[in-house]
Amino acid sequence: DAMVIQNPRYQVTQFGKPVTLSCSQTLNHNVMYWYQQKSSQAPKLLFHYYDKDFNNEADTPDNFQSRRPNTSFCFLDIRSPGLGDAAMYLCATSRDDMGGLNNEQFFGPGTRLTVL
Amino acid sequence: AQKVTQAQTEISVVEKEDVTLDCVYETRDTTYYLFWYKQPPSGELVFLIRRNSFDEQNEISGRYSWNFQKSTSSFNFTITASQVVDSAVYFCALSEDSGNTPLVFGKGTRLSVIA
């Protein structure tokens, strides 16, 4: 089945120790997103790739970076995780060909990050 | 600026009851898209429906139905004969048509269906 895969499902890191979360998709979608979701809150968009074009949300901290080496993979790098970065990180994809972001997004199962 | 309000934070119902989840949105665009997503305890967001602003027909899919009313800027979601498996957090979301604007989510409504 075509899907969005996130690894690992659970990640524990230490305060200040860099961590990378990965996302892959078999849907061949051109847009990939990274969301941060804290407990009992709505997902918050960090950034997205429209094809190869990177789009950062204005309030995304510099501590968060992303890479998309090819259509199928996207990585979230947290350079120096703080306690406040503990959250669920959701990857999503969509197929959008008209310049907008209006089609349904397909989400992965998420990676729950714990910062000690 | 776009905004989505889900006033109900938590709802509890007994199995087989009907339940309606409210969603009110704000946008200045004339073309926009509304969505509902379900997030079960496993964490994965599951797409339920997408509706564009020009299509005000109500939609029914099995036990799920959606009532879109532009006059009140609402896009409410009803589950008929609720089941325990419907227990989840439900998010309403809005996407404007102009440019590269991302999806804006409401804060979600946690639905608990009790057997």
Coordinates of C-alpha atoms in Angstrom, one line a residue:
Chain A
D1 CA 0.0 0.0 0.0
A2 CA 1.2 3.5 -0.8
M3 CA 2.0 5.3 2.4
V4 CA 3.9 7.8 4.5
I5 CA 6.5 6.2 6.7
Q6 CA 8.3 7.8 9.7
N7 CA 11.3 6.5 11.5
P8 CA 11.8 6.1 14.3
R9 CA 8.3 6.1 16.0
Y10 CA 9.9 7.0 19.3
Q11 CA 13.1 9.0 19.7
V12 CA 14.9 9.9 22.9
T13 CA 17.6 12.5 22.9
Q14 CA 19.6 14.5 25.4
F15 CA 19.3 18.2 25.8
G16 CA 21.4 19.9 23.1
K17 CA 22.2 16.7 21.3
P18 CA 21.4 16.9 17.6
V19 CA 18.7 14.6 16.3
T20 CA 17.3 13.7 12.9
L21 CA 13.9 12.4 12.1
S22 CA 13.1 10.8 8.8
C23 CA 10.1 10.5 6.5
S24 CA 9.6 8.6 3.3
Q25 CA 6.7 8.3 1.0
T26 CA 5.6 5.9 -1.7
L27 CA 2.8 8.2 -3.0
N28 CA 5.0 10.1 -5.4
H29 CA 3.6 13.3 -4.0
N30 CA 5.4 16.6 -4.8
V31 CA 4.8 18.4 -1.5
M32 CA 6.1 17.2 1.9
Y33 CA 5.4 18.9 5.2
W34 CA 6.7 18.7 8.7
Y35 CA 4.4 19.5 11.6
Q36 CA 5.1 19.8 15.4
Q37 CA 2.2 18.7 17.6
K38 CA 2.5 19.2 21.4
S39 CA 0.2 17.5 23.8
S40 CA -3.5 18.4 23.4
Q41 CA -2.7 20.9 20.7
A42 CA -3.3 21.2 16.9
P43 CA -0.5 20.3 14.6
K44 CA 1.7 23.3 13.8
L45 CA 3.4 23.6 10.5
L46 CA 7.2 24.0 10.7
F47 CA 8.0 24.0 7.0
H48 CA 7.2 22.3 3.7
Y49 CA 8.9 21.5 0.4
Y50 CA 7.0 22.2 -2.8
D51 CA 8.9 20.0 -5.1
K52 CA 12.5 21.2 -4.3
D53 CA 11.5 24.6 -3.0
F54 CA 11.8 24.9 0.7
N55 CA 9.2 27.1 2.5
N56 CA 9.9 28.0 6.1
E57 CA 7.1 29.2 8.4
A58 CA 7.9 32.6 9.8
D59 CA 7.8 31.5 13.4
T60 CA 9.8 28.2 13.0
P61 CA 12.9 28.5 15.2
D62 CA 16.3 28.3 13.5
N63 CA 17.0 25.3 15.5
F64 CA 14.8 23.3 13.1
Q65 CA 16.2 22.5 9.6
S66 CA 15.0 20.2 6.9
R67 CA 16.5 18.4 3.9
R68 CA 14.8 16.7 1.0
P69 CA 17.4 14.8 -1.0
N70 CA 14.8 13.4 -3.4
T71 CA 11.0 13.1 -4.0
S72 CA 10.6 10.2 -1.6
F73 CA 12.6 11.3 1.4
C74 CA 12.5 14.3 3.8
F75 CA 14.4 14.8 7.0
L76 CA 13.9 17.0 10.0
D77 CA 17.1 18.1 11.8
I78 CA 16.9 19.6 15.3
R79 CA 20.3 21.0 15.9
S80 CA 20.2 21.6 19.6
P81 CA 17.0 20.1 21.1
G82 CA 15.6 21.9 24.2
L83 CA 13.0 20.6 26.6
G84 CA 10.4 22.6 24.9
D85 CA 11.0 20.7 21.6
A86 CA 9.5 17.5 23.1
A87 CA 6.5 16.7 20.9
M88 CA 5.1 14.5 18.2
Y89 CA 6.5 15.3 14.8
L90 CA 4.2 14.6 11.9
C91 CA 5.3 14.3 8.3
A92 CA 2.6 14.7 5.6
T93 CA 2.5 14.7 1.8
S94 CA 0.1 16.0 -0.8
R95 CA -0.2 16.2 -4.6
D96 CA -0.6 19.9 -5.5
D97 CA 0.1 20.9 -9.1
M98 CA -1.6 24.3 -9.3
G99 CA 0.8 26.3 -7.1
G100 CA -1.4 26.1 -4.0
L101 CA -1.6 23.7 -1.1
N102 CA -5.3 22.8 -1.3
N103 CA -5.4 19.0 -1.6
E104 CA -5.8 16.5 1.1
Q105 CA -2.6 15.7 3.1
F106 CA -1.6 12.2 3.9
F107 CA 0.0 11.9 7.3
G108 CA 2.6 9.5 8.6
P109 CA 2.2 7.9 12.1
G110 CA 4.5 10.5 13.7
T111 CA 7.7 10.4 15.7
R112 CA 7.4 11.1 19.4
L113 CA 10.5 13.0 20.6
T114 CA 11.5 13.0 24.2
V115 CA 14.3 15.3 25.4
L116 CA 16.0 14.4 28.6
Chain B
A1 CA -6.2 36.1 8.2
Q2 CA -7.6 32.6 8.2
K3 CA -8.8 31.1 11.4
V4 CA -10.7 27.9 12.5
T5 CA -12.6 27.6 15.7
Q6 CA -13.7 24.4 17.3
A7 CA -15.5 25.5 20.4
Q8 CA -16.0 22.0 21.8
T9 CA -12.9 20.9 23.5
E10 CA -14.2 17.5 24.7
I11 CA -17.4 15.6 24.1
S12 CA -18.5 12.3 25.7
V13 CA -21.4 10.3 24.3
V14 CA -22.8 6.9 24.9
E15 CA -22.5 4.4 22.1
K16 CA -25.2 4.6 19.5
E17 CA -25.9 8.3 20.2
D18 CA -25.6 10.8 17.4
V19 CA -23.0 13.6 17.9
T20 CA -22.2 16.8 16.0
L21 CA -18.8 18.4 16.1
D22 CA -18.9 22.1 15.3
C23 CA -16.4 24.0 13.2
V24 CA -16.5 27.8 12.4
Y25 CA -14.0 29.4 10.1
E26 CA -12.9 32.8 9.0
T27 CA -11.3 33.8 5.7
R28 CA -11.2 36.7 3.4
D29 CA -10.8 34.5 0.3
T30 CA -13.8 33.6 -1.8
T31 CA -12.1 30.3 -2.8
Y32 CA -11.1 28.1 0.0
Y33 CA -11.1 24.5 1.1
L34 CA -12.3 22.9 4.3
F35 CA -11.2 19.6 5.7
W36 CA -11.9 17.2 8.6
Y37 CA -9.2 14.9 9.9
K38 CA -9.4 12.2 12.6
Q39 CA -6.6 11.5 15.0
P40 CA -7.1 8.2 16.9
P41 CA -4.9 7.4 19.9
S42 CA -2.3 5.9 17.6
G43 CA -1.5 9.4 16.6
E44 CA -1.8 9.3 12.8
L45 CA -4.0 12.0 11.2
V46 CA -6.6 10.4 8.9
F47 CA -8.2 12.4 6.2
L48 CA -12.0 12.3 6.2
I49 CA -13.3 14.9 3.8
R50 CA -12.3 17.9 1.6
R51 CA -14.9 20.5 0.5
N52 CA -14.3 23.5 -1.7
S53 CA -16.1 26.8 -1.0
F54 CA -18.3 26.6 -4.1
D55 CA -19.8 23.3 -3.2
E56 CA -22.4 23.7 -0.5
Q57 CA -24.0 20.4 -0.9
N58 CA -24.1 18.3 2.3
E59 CA -22.3 15.0 2.1
I60 CA -23.0 11.7 3.7
S61 CA -20.5 8.8 3.9
G62 CA -21.9 5.9 5.9
R63 CA -22.4 7.1 9.4
Y64 CA -20.6 10.4 8.7
S65 CA -22.2 13.5 7.4
W66 CA -21.1 17.1 6.9
N67 CA -23.2 20.2 6.8
F68 CA -21.5 23.2 5.1
Q69 CA -23.2 26.5 5.5
K70 CA -21.4 29.5 4.0
S71 CA -24.0 31.9 5.5
T72 CA -22.7 31.0 9.0
S73 CA -19.2 30.1 8.0
S74 CA -19.6 26.6 9.5
F75 CA -18.7 23.1 8.4
N76 CA -20.1 20.8 11.0
F77 CA -19.5 17.1 11.2
T78 CA -22.1 14.6 12.5
I79 CA -21.5 11.0 13.4
T80 CA -24.7 8.9 13.5
A81 CA -25.0 5.9 15.8
S82 CA -21.5 6.5 17.3
Q83 CA -19.3 3.6 18.1
V84 CA -16.3 3.2 20.5
V85 CA -14.0 3.2 17.5
D86 CA -15.0 6.7 16.8
S87 CA -13.2 7.9 19.9
A88 CA -10.5 10.2 18.7
V89 CA -9.6 13.9 18.3
Y90 CA -11.2 15.5 15.3
F91 CA -9.6 18.5 13.6
C92 CA -11.3 20.9 11.2
A93 CA -8.9 22.7 8.9
L94 CA -9.0 25.5 6.3
S95 CA -6.8 26.1 3.2
E96 CA -7.1 29.3 1.2
D97 CA -6.7 29.3 -2.5
S98 CA -4.4 32.3 -2.8
G99 CA -0.8 31.3 -3.2
N100 CA 1.2 29.0 -1.1
T101 CA -0.8 29.2 2.1
P102 CA -0.6 26.2 4.4
L103 CA -3.4 24.4 6.1
V104 CA -4.7 26.0 9.3
F105 CA -6.1 23.6 11.9
G106 CA -8.6 24.2 14.6
K107 CA -7.6 23.1 18.1
G108 CA -9.5 19.9 17.8
T109 CA -12.4 18.2 19.6
R110 CA -11.8 15.1 21.7
L111 CA -14.7 12.7 21.3
S112 CA -15.1 9.9 23.7
V113 CA -17.7 7.2 22.9
I114 CA -18.5 5.1 25.9
A115 CA -19.8 1.6 25.6

